[in-house]
mmCIF file of C-alpha atoms in Angstrom:
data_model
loop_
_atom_site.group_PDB
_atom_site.id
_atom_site.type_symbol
_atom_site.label_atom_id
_atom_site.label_comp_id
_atom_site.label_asym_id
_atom_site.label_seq_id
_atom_site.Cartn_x
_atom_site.Cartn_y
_atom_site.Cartn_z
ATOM 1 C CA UNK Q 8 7.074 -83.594 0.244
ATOM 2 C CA UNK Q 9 3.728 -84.081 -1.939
ATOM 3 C CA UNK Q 10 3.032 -87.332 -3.343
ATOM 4 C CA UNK Q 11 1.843 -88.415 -7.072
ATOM 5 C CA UNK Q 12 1.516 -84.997 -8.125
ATOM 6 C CA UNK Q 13 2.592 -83.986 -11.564
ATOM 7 C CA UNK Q 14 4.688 -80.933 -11.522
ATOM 8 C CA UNK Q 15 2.725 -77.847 -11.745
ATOM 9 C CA UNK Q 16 4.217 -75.174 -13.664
ATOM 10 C CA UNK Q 17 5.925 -72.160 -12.934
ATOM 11 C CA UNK Q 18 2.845 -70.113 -15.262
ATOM 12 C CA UNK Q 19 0.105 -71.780 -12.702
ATOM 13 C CA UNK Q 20 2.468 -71.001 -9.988
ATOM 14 C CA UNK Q 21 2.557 -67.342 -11.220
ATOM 15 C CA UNK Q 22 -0.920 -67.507 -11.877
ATOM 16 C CA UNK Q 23 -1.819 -68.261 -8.267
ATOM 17 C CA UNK Q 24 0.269 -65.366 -7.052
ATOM 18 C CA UNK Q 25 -1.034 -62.578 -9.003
ATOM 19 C CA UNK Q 26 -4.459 -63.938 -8.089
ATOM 20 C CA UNK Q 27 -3.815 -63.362 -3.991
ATOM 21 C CA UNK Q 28 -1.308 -60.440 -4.944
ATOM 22 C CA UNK Q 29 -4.703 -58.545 -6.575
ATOM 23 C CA UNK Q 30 -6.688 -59.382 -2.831
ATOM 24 C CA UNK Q 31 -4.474 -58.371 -1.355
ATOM 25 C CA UNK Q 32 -3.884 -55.141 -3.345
ATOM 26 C CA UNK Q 33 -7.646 -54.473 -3.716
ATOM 27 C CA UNK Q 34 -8.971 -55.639 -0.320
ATOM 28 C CA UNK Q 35 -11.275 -58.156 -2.254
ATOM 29 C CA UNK Q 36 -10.832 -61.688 -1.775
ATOM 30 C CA UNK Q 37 -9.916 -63.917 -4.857
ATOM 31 C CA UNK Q 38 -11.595 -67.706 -5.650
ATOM 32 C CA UNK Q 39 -9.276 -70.122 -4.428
ATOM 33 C CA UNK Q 40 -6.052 -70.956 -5.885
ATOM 34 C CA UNK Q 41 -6.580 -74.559 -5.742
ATOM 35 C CA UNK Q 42 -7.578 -74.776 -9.582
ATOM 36 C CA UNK Q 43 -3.848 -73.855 -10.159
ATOM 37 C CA UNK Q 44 -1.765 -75.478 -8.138
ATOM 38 C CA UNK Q 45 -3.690 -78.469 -6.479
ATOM 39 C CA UNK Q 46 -5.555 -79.145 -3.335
ATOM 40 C CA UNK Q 47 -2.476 -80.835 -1.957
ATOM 41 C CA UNK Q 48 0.565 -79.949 -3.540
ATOM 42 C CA UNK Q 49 2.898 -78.697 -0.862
ATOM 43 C CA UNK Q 50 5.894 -77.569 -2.967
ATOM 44 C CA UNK Q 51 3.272 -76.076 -5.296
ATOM 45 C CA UNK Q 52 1.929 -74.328 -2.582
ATOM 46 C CA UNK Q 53 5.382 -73.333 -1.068
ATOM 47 C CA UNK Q 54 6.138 -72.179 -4.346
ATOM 48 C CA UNK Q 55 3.389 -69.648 -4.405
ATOM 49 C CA UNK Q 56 4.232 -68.358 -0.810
ATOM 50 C CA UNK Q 57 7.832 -67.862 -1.456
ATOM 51 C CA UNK Q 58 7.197 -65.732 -4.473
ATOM 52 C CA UNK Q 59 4.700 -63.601 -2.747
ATOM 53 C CA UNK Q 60 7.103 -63.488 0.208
ATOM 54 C CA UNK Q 61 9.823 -62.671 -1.696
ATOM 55 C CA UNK Q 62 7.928 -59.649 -3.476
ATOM 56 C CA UNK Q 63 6.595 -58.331 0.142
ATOM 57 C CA UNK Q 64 10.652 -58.301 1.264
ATOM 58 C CA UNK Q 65 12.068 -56.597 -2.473
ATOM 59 C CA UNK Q 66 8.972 -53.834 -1.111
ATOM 60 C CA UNK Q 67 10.478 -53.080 2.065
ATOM 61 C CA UNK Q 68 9.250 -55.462 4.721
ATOM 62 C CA UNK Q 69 11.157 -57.459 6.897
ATOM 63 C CA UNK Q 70 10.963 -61.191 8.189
ATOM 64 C CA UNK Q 71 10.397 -60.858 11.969
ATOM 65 C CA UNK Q 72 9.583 -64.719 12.342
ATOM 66 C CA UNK Q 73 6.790 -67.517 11.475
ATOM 67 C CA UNK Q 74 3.847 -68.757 12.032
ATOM 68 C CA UNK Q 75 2.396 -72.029 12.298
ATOM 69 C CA UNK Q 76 -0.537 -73.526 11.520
ATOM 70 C CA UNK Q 77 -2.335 -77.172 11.083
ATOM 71 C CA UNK Q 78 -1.516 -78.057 14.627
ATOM 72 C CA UNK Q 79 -4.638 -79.822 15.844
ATOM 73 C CA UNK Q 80 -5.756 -83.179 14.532
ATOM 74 C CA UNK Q 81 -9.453 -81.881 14.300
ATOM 75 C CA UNK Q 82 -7.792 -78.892 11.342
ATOM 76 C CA UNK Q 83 -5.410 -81.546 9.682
ATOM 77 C CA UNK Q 84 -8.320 -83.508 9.124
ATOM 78 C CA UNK Q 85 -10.947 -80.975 7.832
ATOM 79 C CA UNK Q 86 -8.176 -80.230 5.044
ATOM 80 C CA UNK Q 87 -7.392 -83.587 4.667
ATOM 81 C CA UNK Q 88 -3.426 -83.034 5.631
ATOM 82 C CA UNK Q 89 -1.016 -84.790 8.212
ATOM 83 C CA UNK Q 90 0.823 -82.432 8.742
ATOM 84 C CA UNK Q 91 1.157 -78.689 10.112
ATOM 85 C CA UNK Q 92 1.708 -75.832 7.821
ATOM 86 C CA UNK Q 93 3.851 -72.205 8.357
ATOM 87 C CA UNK Q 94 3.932 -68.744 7.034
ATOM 88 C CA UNK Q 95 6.214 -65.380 7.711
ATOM 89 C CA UNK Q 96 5.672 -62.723 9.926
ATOM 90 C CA UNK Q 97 6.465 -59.497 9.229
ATOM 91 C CA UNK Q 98 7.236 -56.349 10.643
ATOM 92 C CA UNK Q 99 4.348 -54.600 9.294
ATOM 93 C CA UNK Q 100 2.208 -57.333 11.003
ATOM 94 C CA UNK Q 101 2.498 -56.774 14.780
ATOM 95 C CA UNK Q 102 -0.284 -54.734 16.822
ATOM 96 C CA UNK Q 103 0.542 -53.702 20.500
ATOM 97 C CA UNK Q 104 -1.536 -55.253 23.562
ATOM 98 C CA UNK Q 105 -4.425 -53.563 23.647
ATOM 99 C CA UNK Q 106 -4.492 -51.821 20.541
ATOM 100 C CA UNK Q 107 -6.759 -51.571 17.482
ATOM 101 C CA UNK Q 108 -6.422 -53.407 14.199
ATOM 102 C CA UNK Q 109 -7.713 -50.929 11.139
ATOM 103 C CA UNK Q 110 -10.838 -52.264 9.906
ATOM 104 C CA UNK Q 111 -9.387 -52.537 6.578
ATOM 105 C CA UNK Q 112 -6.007 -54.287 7.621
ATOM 106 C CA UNK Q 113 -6.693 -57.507 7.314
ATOM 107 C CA UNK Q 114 -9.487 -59.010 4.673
ATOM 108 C CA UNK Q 115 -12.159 -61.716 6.653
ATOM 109 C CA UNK Q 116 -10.098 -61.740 9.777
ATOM 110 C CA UNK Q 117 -10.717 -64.637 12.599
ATOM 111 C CA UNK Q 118 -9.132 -64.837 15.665
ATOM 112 C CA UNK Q 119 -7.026 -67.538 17.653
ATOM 113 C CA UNK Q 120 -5.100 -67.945 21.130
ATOM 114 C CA UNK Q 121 -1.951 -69.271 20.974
ATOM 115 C CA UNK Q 122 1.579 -69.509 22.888
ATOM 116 C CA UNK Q 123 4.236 -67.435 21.197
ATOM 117 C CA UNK Q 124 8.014 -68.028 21.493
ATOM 118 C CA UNK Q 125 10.994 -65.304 20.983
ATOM 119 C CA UNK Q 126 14.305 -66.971 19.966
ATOM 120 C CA UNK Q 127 17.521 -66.202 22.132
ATOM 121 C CA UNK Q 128 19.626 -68.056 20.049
ATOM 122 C CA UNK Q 129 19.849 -69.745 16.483
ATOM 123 C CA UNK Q 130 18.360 -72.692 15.191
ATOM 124 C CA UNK Q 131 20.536 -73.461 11.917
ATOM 125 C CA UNK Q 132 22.753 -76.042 13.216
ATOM 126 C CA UNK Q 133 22.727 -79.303 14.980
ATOM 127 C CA UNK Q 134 19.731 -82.063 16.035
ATOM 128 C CA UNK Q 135 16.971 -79.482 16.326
ATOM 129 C CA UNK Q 136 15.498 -81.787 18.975
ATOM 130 C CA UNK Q 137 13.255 -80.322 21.930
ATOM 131 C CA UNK Q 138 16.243 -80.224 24.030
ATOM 132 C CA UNK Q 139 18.057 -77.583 21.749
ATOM 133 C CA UNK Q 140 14.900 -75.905 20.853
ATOM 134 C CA UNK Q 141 13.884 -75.502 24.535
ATOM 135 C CA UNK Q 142 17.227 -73.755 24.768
ATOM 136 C CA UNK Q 143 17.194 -71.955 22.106
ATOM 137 C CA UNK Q 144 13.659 -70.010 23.412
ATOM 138 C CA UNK Q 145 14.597 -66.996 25.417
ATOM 139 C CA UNK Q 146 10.808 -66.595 26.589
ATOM 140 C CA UNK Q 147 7.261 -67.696 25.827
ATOM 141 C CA UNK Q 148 4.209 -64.641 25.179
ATOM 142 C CA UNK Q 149 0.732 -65.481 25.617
ATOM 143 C CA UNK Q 150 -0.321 -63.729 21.679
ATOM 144 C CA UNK Q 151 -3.508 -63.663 19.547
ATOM 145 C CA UNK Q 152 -3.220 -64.062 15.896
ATOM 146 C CA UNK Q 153 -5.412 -62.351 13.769
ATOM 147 C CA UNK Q 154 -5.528 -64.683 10.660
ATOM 148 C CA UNK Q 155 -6.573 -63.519 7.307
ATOM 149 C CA UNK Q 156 -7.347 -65.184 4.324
ATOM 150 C CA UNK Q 157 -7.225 -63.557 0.668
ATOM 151 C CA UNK Q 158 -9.500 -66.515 -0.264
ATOM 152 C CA UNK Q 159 -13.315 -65.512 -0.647
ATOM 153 C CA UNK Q 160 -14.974 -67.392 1.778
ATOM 154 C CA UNK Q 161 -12.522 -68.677 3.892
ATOM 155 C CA UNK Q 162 -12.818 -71.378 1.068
ATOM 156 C CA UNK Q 163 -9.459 -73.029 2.131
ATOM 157 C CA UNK Q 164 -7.600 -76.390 1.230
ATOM 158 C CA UNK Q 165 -3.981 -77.111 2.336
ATOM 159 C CA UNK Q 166 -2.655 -75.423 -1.372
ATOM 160 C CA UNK Q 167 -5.103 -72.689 -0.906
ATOM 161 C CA UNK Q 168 -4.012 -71.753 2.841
ATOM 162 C CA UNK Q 169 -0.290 -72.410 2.410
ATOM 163 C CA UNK Q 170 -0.086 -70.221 -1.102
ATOM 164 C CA UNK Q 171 -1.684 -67.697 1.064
ATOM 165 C CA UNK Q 172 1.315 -67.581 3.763
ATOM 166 C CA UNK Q 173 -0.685 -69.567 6.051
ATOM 167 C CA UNK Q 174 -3.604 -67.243 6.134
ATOM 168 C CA UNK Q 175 -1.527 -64.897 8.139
ATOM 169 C CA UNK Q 176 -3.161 -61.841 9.170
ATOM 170 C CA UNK Q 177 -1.889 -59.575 12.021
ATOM 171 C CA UNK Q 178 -0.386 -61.074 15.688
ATOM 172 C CA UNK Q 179 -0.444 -59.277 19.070
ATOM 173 C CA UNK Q 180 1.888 -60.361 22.024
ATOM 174 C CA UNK Q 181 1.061 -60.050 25.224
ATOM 175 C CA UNK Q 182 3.982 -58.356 28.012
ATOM 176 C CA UNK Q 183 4.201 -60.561 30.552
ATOM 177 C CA UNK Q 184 7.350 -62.664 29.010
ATOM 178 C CA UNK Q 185 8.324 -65.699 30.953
ATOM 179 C CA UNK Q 186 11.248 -68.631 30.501
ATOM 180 C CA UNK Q 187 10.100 -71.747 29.933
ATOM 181 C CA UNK Q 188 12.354 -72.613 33.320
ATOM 182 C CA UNK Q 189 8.836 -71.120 35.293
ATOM 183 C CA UNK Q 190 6.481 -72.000 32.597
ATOM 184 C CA UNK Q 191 5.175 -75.368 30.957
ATOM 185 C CA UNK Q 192 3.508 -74.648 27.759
ATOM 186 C CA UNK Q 193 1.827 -78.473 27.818
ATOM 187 C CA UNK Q 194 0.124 -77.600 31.039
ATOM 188 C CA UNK Q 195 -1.199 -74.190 29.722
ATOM 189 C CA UNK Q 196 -4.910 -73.550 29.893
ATOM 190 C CA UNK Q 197 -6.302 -71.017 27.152
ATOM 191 C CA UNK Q 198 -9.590 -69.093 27.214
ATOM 192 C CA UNK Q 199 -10.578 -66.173 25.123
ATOM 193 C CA UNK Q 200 -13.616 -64.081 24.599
ATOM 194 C CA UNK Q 201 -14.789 -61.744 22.046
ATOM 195 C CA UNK Q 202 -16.972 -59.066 23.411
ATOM 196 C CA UNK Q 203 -16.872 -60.849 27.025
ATOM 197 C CA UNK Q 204 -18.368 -64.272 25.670
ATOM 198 C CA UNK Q 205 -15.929 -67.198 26.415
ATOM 199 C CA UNK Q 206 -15.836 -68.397 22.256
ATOM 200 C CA UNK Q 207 -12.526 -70.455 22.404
ATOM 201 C CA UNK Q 208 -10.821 -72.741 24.944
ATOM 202 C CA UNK Q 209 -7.937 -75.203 24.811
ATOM 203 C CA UNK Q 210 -4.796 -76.332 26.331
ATOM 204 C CA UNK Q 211 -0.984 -76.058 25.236
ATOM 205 C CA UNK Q 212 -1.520 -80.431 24.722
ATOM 206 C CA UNK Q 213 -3.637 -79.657 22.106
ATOM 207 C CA UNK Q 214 -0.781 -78.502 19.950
ATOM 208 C CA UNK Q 215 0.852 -81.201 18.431
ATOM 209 C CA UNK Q 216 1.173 -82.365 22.322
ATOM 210 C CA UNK Q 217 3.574 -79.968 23.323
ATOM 211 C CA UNK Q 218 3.848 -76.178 21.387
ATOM 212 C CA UNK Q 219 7.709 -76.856 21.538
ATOM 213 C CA UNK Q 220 7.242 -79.745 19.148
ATOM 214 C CA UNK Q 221 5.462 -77.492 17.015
ATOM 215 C CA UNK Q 222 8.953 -74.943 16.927
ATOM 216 C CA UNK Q 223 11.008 -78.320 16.850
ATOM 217 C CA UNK Q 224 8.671 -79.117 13.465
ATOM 218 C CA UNK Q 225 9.245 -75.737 12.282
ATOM 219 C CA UNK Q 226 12.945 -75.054 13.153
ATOM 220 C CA UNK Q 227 13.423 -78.255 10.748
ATOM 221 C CA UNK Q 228 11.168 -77.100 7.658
ATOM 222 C CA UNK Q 229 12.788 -73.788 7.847
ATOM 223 C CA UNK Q 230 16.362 -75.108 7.900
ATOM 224 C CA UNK Q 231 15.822 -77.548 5.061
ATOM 225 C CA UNK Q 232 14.356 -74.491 2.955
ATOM 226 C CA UNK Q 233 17.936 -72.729 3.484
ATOM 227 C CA UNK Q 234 15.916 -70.157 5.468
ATOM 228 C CA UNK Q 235 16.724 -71.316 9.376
ATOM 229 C CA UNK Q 236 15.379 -69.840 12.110
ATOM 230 C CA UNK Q 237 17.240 -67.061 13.386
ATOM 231 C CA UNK Q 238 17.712 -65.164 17.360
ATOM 232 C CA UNK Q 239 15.285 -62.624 18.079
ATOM 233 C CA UNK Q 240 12.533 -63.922 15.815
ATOM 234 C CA UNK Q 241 8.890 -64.289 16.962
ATOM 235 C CA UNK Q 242 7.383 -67.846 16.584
ATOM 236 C CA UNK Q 243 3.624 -68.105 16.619
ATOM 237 C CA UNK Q 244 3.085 -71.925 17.835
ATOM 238 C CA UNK Q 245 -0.241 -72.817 16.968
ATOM 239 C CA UNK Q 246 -4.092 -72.230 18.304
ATOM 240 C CA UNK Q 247 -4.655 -74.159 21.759
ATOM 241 C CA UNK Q 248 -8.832 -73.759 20.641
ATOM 242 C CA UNK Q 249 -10.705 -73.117 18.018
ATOM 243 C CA UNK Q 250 -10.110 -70.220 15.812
ATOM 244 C CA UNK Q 251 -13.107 -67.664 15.618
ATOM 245 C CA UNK Q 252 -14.330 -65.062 13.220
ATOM 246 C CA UNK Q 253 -14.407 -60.923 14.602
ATOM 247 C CA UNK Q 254 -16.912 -58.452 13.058
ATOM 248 C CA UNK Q 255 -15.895 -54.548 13.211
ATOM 249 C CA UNK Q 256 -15.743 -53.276 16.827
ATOM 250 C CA UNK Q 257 -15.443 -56.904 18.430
ATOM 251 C CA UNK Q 258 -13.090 -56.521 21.769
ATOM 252 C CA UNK Q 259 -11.056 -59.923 22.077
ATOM 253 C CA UNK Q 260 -9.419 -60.589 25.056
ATOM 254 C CA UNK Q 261 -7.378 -63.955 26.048
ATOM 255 C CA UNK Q 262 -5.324 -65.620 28.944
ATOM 256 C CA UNK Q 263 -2.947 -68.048 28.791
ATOM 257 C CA UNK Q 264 -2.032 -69.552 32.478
ATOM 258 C CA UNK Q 265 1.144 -68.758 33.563
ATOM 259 C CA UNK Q 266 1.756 -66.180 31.041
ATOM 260 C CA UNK Q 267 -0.886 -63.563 32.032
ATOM 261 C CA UNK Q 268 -3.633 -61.279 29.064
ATOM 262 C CA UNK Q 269 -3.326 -60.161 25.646
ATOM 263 C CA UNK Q 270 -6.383 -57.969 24.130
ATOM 264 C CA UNK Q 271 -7.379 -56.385 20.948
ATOM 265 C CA UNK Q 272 -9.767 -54.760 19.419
ATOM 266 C CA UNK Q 273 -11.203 -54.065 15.599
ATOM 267 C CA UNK Q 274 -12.337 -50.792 14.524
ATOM 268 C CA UNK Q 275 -15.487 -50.199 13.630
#
């Protein structure tokens, strides 16, 4: 996947993780892992996240779906990618509507609308074309995600962001949960607000053109990595606006059309 990179090695690789491991450990973010592995270097970068991953599951937390990221033109090009990016979700991640994320949960947290969609069925066999994929969605969740990065700064390239499991944070999913058979997710207008002040608008186009391209994307990555994605599992499709940073005690609040509220708040 990367191009005219020399390998990096498994010690840099190591390196990297142990670097995020201790921000994540000491709720002080690191300097960015790019020195190790590369501003660019997607397998480098994949590397790191599937170690870390794999340490977070050995200590007791499952996989409850992904994440992706990179899905607007504007973000590919202020990292300099072409291409979207993913992380894991895990159990320990979700917060109920209207709940309250501990100040100390997540480290520099910002905040982004987005479409989420929960799997009915499989998606380890076959085309994986938006035709399956469509099928394969039992029902689609307006959701905030509450990213986080262990990166000082929010000083992020592609390596830096990917190492860090996409600079996943903390998601919230709204109730209202419809079939895409009454919803379009292209059509979808997004607005949220952080302490009542509209900060972040968009549309479900603005996602790779359609949010079920961005699953179609995924549901390919995560099938070539021998880790396909499975029923039941939550899929975070991308912002439809610009993310936004929260400060202790900020109220966010969002609508998607079509697929009702979702709300959370940060404790002070």
């Amino acid at each position: 996947m990367s191009q005219n990179h020399a390998a990096v090695g498994t010690d840099s690789i190591a390196a990297a993780a142990a670097r995020l491991r201790t921000a994540a450990a000491t709720g002080t973010p690191a300097a960015p892992v790019r020195d190790l592995i590369g501003r660019d270097d997607v397998e480098a970068a994949y590397a790191v996240q599937r170690l870390l991953t794999a340490e977070r599951i050995e200590a007791g937390a499952t996989v409850v779906g992904r994440k992706i990221g990179l899905t607007s033109t504007a973000v590919q090009q202020q990292l300099g990618v072409g291409q979207p990016d993913f992380g894991f979700l895990f159990d320990d991640m979700e917060y109920a509507d209207g709940s309250a994320v501990p100040a100390d949960a997540i480290l520099q947290p910002r905040v982004e609308a987005e479409i989420a969609f929960v799997l009915g069925a499989d998606l380890a066999e076959g085309s994986l074309d938006a035709a399956q994929v469509r099928a394969a969605i039992d029902h689609a969740v307006a959701a905030i995600e509450v990213c986080g990065s262990r990166v000082a700064g929010w000083d992020i390239s592609f390596g830096d962001t990917v190492a860090d499991n996409a600079s996943a944070g903390g998601y919230v999913l709204g109730t209202q949960r419809v079939p895409l058979s009454g919803f379009d997710p292209v059509a979808a207008e997004m607005a949220m607000t952080v302490d009542g002040e509209t900060v972040s608008t968009g549309s479900g186009a603005a996602c790779l053109g359609d949010p079920v391209n961005a699953v179609v994307w995924l549901a390919r990555q995560a099938r070539e990595l021998g880790e396909p994605l499975r029923a039941g599992q939550v899929v975070l499709s991308g912002a439809l606006g610009p993310m936004r940073p929260v400060a202790p005690g900020a109220a966010v609040h969002a609508t998607v059309t079509g697929l009702g509220t979702v709300s959370v708040t940060f404790s002070a």
